[in-house]
GROMACS .gro file of C-alpha atoms in nm:
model
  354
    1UNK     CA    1  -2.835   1.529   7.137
    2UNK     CA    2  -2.474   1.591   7.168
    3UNK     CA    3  -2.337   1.885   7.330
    4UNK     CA    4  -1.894   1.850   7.302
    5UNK     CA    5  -1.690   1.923   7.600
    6UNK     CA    6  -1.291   1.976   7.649
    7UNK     CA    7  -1.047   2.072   7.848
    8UNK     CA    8  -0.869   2.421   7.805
    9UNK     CA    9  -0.526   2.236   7.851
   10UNK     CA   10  -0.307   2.266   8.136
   11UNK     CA   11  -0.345   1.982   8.403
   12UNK     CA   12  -0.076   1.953   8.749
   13UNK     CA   13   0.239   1.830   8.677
   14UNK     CA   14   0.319   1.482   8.811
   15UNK     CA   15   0.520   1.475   9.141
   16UNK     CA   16   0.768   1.228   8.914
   17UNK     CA   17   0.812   1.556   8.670
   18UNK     CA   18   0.768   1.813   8.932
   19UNK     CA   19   1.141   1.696   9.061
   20UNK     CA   20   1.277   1.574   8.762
   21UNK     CA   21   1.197   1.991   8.646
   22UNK     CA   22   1.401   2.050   8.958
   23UNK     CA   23   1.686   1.818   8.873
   24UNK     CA   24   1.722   1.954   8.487
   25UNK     CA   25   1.741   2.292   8.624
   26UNK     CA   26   2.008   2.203   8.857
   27UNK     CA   27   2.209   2.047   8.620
   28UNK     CA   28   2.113   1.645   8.808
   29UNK     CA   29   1.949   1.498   8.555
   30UNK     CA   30   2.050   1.510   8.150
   31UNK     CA   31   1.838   1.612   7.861
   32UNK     CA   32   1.731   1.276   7.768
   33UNK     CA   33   1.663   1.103   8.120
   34UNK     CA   34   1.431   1.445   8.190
   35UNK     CA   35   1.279   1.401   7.833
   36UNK     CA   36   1.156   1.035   7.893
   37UNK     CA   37   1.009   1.172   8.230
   38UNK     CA   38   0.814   1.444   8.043
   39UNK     CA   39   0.645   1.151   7.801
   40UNK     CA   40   0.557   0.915   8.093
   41UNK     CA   41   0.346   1.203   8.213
   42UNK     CA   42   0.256   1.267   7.899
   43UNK     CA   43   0.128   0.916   7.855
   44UNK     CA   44  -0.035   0.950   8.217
   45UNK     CA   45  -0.216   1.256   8.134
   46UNK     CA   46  -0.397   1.133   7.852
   47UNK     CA   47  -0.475   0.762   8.012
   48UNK     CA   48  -0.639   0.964   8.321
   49UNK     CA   49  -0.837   1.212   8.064
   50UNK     CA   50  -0.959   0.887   7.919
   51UNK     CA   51  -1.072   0.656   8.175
   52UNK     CA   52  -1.220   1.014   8.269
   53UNK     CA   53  -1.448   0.981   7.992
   54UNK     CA   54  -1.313   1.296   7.837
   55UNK     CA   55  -1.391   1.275   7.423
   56UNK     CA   56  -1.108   1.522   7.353
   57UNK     CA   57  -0.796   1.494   7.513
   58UNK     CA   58  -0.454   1.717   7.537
   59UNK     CA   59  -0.094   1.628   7.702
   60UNK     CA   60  -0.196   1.889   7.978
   61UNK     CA   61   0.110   2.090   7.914
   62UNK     CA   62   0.350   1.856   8.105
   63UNK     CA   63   0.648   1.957   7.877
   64UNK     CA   64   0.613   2.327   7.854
   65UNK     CA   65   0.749   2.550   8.158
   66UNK     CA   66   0.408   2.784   8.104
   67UNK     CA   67   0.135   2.853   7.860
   68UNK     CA   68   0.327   3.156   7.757
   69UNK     CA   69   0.695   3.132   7.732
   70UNK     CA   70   0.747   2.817   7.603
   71UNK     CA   71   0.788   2.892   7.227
   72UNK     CA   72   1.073   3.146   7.297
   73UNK     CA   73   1.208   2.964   7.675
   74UNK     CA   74   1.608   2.980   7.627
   75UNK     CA   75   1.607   3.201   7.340
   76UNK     CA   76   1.903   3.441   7.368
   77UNK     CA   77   1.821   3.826   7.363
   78UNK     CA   78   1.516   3.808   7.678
   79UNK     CA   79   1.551   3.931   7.974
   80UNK     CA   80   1.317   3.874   8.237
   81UNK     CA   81   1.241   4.188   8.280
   82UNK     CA   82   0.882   4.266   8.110
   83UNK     CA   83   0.508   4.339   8.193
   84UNK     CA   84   0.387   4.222   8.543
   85UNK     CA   85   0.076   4.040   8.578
   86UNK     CA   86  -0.064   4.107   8.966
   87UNK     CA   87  -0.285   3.801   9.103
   88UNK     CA   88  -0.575   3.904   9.364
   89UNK     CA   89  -0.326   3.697   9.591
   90UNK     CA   90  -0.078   3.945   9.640
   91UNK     CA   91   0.197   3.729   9.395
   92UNK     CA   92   0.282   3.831   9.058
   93UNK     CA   93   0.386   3.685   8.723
   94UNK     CA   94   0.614   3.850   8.537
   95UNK     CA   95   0.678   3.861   8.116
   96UNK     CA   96   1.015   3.862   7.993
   97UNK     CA   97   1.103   4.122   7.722
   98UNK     CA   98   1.281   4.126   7.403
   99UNK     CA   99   1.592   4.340   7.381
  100UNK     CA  100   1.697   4.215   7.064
  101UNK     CA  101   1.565   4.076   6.673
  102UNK     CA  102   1.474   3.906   6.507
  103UNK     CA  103   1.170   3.720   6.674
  104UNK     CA  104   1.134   3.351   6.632
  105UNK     CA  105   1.021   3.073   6.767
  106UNK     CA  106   1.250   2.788   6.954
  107UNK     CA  107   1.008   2.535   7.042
  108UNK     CA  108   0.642   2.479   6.817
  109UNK     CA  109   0.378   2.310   6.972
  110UNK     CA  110   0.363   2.069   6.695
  111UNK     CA  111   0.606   1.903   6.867
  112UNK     CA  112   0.377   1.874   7.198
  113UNK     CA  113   0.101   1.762   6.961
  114UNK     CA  114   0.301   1.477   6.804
  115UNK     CA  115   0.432   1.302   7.114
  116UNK     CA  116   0.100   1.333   7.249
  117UNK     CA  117  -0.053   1.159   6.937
  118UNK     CA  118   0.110   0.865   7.009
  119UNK     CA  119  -0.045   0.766   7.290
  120UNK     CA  120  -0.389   0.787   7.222
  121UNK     CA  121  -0.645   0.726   6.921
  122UNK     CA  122  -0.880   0.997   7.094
  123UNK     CA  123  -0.908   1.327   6.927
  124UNK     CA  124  -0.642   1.559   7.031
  125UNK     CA  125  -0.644   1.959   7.139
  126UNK     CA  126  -0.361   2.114   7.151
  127UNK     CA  127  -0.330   2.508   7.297
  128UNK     CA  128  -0.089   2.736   7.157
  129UNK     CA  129  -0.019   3.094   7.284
  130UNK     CA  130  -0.215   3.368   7.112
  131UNK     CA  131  -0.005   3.635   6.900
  132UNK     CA  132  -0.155   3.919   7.112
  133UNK     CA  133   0.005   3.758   7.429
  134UNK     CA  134   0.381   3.762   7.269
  135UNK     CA  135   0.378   4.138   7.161
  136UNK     CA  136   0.370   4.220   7.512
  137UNK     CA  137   0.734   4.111   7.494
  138UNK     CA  138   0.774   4.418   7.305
  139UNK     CA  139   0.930   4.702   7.512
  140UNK     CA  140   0.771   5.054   7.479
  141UNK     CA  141   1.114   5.215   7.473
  142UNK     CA  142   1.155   5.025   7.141
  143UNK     CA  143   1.474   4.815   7.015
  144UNK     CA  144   1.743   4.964   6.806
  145UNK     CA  145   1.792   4.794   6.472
  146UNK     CA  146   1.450   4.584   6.536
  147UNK     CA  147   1.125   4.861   6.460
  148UNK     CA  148   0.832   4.744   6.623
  149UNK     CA  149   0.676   4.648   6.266
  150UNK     CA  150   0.946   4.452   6.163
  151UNK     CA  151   0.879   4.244   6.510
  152UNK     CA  152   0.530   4.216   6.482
  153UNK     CA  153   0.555   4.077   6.089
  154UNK     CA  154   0.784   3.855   6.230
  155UNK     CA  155   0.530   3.740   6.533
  156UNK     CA  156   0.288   3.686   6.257
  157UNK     CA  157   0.466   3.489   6.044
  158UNK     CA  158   0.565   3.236   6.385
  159UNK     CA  159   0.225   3.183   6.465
  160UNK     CA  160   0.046   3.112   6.167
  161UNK     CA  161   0.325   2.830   6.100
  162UNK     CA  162   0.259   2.701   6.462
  163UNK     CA  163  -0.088   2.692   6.454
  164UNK     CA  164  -0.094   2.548   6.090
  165UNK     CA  165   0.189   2.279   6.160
  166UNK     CA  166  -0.062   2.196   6.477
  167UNK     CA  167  -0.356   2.151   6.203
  168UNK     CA  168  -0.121   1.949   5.953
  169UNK     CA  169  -0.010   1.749   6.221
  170UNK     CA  170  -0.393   1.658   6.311
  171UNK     CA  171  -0.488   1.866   6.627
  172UNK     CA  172  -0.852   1.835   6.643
  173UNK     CA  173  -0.892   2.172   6.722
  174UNK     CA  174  -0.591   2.433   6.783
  175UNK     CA  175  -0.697   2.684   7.111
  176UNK     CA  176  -0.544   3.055   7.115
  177UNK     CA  177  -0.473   3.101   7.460
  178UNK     CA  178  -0.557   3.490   7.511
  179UNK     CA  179  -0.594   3.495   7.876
  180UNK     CA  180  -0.481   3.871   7.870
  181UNK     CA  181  -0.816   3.990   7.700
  182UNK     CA  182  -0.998   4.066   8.010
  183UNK     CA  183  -0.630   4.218   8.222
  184UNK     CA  184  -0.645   4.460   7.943
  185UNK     CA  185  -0.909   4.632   8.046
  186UNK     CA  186  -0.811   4.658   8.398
  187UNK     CA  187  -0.490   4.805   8.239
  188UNK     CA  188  -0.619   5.028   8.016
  189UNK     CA  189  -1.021   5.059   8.075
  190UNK     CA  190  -1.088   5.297   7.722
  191UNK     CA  191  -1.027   4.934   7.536
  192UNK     CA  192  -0.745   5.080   7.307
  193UNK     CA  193  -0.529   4.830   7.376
  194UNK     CA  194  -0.782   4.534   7.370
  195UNK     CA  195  -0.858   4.642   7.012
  196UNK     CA  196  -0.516   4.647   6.913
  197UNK     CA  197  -0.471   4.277   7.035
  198UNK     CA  198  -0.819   4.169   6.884
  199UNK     CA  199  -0.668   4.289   6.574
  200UNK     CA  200  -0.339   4.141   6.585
  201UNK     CA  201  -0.477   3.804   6.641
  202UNK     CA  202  -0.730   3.872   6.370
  203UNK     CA  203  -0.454   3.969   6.134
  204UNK     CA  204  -0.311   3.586   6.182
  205UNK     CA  205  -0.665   3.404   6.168
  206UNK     CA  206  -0.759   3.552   5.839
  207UNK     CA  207  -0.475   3.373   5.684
  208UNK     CA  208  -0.660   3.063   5.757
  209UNK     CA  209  -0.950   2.941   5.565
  210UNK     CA  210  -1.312   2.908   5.663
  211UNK     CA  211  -1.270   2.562   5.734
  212UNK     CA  212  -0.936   2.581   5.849
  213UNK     CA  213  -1.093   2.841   6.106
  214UNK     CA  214  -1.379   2.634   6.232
  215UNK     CA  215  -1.098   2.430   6.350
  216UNK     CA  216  -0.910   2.719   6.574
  217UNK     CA  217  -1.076   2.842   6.875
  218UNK     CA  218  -0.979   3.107   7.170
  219UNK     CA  219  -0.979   3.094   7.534
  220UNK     CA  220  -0.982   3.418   7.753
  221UNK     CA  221  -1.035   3.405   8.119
  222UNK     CA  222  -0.960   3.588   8.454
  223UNK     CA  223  -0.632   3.416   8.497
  224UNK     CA  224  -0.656   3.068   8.709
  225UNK     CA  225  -0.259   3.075   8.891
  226UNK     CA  226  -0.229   2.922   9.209
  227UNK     CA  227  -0.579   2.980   9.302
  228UNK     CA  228  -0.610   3.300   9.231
  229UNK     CA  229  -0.729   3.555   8.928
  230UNK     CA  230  -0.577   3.873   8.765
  231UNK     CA  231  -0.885   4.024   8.640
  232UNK     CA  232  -1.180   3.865   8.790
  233UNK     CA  233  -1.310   4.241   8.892
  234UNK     CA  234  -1.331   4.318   8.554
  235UNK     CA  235  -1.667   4.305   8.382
  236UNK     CA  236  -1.673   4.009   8.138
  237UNK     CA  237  -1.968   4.197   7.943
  238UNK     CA  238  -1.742   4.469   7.888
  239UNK     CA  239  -1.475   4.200   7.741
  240UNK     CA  240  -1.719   3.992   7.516
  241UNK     CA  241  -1.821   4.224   7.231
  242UNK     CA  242  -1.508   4.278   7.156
  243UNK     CA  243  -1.351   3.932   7.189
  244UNK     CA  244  -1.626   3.759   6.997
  245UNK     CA  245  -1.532   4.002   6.678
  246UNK     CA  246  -1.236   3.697   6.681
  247UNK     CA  247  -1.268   3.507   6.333
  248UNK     CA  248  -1.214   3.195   6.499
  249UNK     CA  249  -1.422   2.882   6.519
  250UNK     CA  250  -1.498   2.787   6.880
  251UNK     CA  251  -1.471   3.019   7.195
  252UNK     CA  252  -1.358   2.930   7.541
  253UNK     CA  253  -1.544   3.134   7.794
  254UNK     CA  254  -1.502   3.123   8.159
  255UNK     CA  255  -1.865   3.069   8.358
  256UNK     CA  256  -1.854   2.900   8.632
  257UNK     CA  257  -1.643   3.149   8.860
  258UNK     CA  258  -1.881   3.410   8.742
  259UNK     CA  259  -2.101   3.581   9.014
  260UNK     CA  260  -2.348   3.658   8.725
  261UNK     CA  261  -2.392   3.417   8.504
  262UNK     CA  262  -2.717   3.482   8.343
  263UNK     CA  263  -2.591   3.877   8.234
  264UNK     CA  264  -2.294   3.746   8.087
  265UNK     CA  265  -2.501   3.445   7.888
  266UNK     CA  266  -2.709   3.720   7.754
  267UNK     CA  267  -2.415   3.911   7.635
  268UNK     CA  268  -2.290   3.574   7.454
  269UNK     CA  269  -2.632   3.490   7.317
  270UNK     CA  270  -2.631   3.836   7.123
  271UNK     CA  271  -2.313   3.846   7.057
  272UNK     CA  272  -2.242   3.466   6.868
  273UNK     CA  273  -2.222   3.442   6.536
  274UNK     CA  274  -2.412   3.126   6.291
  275UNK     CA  275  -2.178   2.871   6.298
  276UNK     CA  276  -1.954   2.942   6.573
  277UNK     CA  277  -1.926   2.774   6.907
  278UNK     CA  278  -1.951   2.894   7.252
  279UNK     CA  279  -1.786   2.662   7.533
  280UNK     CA  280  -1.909   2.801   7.884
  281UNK     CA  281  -1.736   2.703   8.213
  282UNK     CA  282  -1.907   2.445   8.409
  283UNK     CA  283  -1.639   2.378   8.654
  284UNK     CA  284  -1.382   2.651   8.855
  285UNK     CA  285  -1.031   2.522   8.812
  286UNK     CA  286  -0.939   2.758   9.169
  287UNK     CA  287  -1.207   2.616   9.371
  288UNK     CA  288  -1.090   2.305   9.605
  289UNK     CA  289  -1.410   2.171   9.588
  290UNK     CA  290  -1.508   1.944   9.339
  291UNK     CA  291  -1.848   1.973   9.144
  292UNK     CA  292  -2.106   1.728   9.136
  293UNK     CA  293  -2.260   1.561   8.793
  294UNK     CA  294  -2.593   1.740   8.896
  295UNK     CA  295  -2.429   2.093   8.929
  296UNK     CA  296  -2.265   2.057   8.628
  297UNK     CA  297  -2.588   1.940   8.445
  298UNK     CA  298  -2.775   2.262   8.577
  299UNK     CA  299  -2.502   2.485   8.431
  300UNK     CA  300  -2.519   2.349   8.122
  301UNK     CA  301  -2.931   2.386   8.100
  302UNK     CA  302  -2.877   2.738   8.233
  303UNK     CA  303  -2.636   2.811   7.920
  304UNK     CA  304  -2.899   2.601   7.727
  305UNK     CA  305  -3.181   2.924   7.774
  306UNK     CA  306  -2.931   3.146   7.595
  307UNK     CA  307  -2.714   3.015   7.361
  308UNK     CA  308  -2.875   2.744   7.099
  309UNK     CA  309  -2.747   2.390   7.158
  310UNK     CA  310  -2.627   2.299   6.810
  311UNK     CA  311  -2.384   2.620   6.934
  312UNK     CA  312  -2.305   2.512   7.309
  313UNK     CA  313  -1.990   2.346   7.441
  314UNK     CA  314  -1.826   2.290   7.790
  315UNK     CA  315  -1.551   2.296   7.908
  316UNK     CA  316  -1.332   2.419   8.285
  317UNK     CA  317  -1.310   2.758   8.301
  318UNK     CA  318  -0.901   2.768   8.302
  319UNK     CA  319  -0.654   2.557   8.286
  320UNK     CA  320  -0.566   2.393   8.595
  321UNK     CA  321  -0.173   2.460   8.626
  322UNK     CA  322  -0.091   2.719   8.403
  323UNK     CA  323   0.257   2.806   8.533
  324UNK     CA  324   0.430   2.436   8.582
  325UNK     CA  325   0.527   2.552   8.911
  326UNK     CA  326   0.128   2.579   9.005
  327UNK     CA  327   0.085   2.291   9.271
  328UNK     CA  328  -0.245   2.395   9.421
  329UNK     CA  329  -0.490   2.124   9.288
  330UNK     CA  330  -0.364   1.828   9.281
  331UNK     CA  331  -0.398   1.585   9.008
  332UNK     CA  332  -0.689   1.393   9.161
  333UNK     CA  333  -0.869   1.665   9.214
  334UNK     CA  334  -0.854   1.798   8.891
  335UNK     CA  335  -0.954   1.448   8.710
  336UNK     CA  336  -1.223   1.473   8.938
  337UNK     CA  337  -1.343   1.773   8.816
  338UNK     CA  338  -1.324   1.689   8.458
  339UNK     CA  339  -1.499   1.357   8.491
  340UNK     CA  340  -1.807   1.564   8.666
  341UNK     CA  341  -1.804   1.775   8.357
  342UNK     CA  342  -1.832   1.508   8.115
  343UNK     CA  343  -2.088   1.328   8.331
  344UNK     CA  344  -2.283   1.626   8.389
  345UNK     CA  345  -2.249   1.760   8.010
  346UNK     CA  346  -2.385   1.420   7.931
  347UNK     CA  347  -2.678   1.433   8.180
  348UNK     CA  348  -2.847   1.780   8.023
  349UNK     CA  349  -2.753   1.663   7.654
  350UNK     CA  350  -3.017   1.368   7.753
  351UNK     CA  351  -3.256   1.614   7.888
  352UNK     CA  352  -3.206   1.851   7.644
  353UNK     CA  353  -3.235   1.611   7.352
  354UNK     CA  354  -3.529   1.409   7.522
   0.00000   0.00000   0.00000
């Protein structure tokens, strides 16, 4: 019996990168000095995820700025001025917005991918940021010159050749991060606007094939920023019938942070489609402590009563830096937590297969 496991993606930045990001900013440190910095961690990342035991592997986001941003970061025509994202912390995150077309994209994670590629014969993930997440850099007021339409065909058109360049390039499985899903519906609690991004995104995956698909997956969550979550109040049953009408492959579901897990398995288990993968949480980025093999095992068997096994993944419930400026695991501890969830994945596949 083998039940897969992977990361979501982000991992803490290494404290050589951390102030090398500092120096670049500041104008200390050149383009190609803070480059070569950005591949050691690179390099770092995935020899860590390894030793781990992880059988998937990603470059933890150690060369973008954020899981959001970095396809436009520098692009002329944002200003920083866009939709505010309140943490259950008290501190915010804030979107830029567009004030001028056309839309495209500076930086494709195919380059992420290909660096990371070189360092490792171990299957590769690589996250991209979901369509639905972009449009928010629409403004409401609209742009002169640049209809809403035009932008959106244009958004379209960016991600489907980032997320196929990521397949061409040989991701073994591209992840849509959607971590807005669930904020919508504290936002706007009649759904309207989670439809509208369910749709968007589902306008992009059908350009893919069935195969193609089984390849793409999504991750939604309660956000995971310096500890803390943006939407954790909200009802993830409320969320999942909706999200799961996503024609993608694999699904990334936050578990382990949830204070009902068997309600929200049930929702899952009627929810999946044949074919189509559920990963469940099994360990909580945002919690210091660090789970054990066995806790991790008894996740997994609880997930196991609901969801068949030829469908069940793992994998952490966020990423654990999201923002590059997110220093509150440290690196240890989050290798630590991603070891347990290999071990422990391992432990009930044996069980469940004996």
């Amino acid at each position: 019996m083998n039940i897969p496991t992977e990361p979501i993606g982000s991992l803490p930045r290494s404290p050589e990168l951390l102030t090398a990001m500092a120096d670049h900013q500041a104008g200390r440190t050149d383009e190609g000095t803070f480059r070569l910095v950005q591949e050691r961690a690179v390099r770092d990342t995935i020899e860590r995820l390894e030793k781990a035991g992880s059988p998937v592997v990603t470059d933890g986001e150690q060369s973008k700025p954020d899981f959001v941003t970095y396809p436009v970061a520098g692009t002329p025509g944002l200003s920083p001025e866009g939709v505010v994202i309140p943490f259950a912390d008290g501190h915010q995150r804030q979107l830029p917005v567009l004030t001028a077309g056309p839309f495209r994209y500076k930086v494709s994670a195919e380059q992420y991918l290909r660096v990371a590629r070189q360092y490792t014969n171990t299957p590769v993930k690589q996250a991209v940021v979901a369509p639905s997440v972009l449009s928010l850099f629409y403004p409401p007021s609209g742009i002169s010159g640049f209809p809403r339409e035009e932008f959106l065909h244009q958004l379209m058109g960016e991600s489907e050749a980032e997320i196929r360049a990521c397949l061409d390039a040989g991701a073994h499985v591209v992840q849509l991060d959607f971590d807005e899903a669930r904020l919508t519906l504290k936002l706007d609690p009649s759904g309207g606007v989670l439809n509208d991004l369910v749709e968007l995104n589902n306008q992009v995956l059908a350009r893919f094939t069935e195969s193609e698909q089984a390849r793409i997956g999504v991750y939604c969550g309660p956000g995971a920023d310096q500890d803390s979550t943006h939407s954790l109040d909200v009802d993830y049953a409320e969320l999942l019938p909706r999200f799961l009408r996503l024609t993608a492959g694999n699904f990334y579901l936050q578990m382990a942070g949830e204070a009902d897990p068997d309600r929200v398995l049930r929702v899952i288990a009627d929810q999946l489609r044949p074919g189509v993968r559920a990963f469940v949480g099994v360990t909580d980025p945002i919690d210091p402590r660090v789970e054990t093999p066995e806790e991790v095992r008894d996740r997994v068997l609880r997930a196991a009563r609901y969801i068949p096994v030829d469908q069940l993944g793992t994998c952490d419930d966020a990423g654990f830096a999201p923002f590059a400026d997110d220093t509150s695991t440290s690196r240890e501890t989050a290798f630590a937590k991603i070891r347990a969830r290999v071990e422990g994945t391992a432990q009930a596949a044996e069980l469940l297969g004996g």
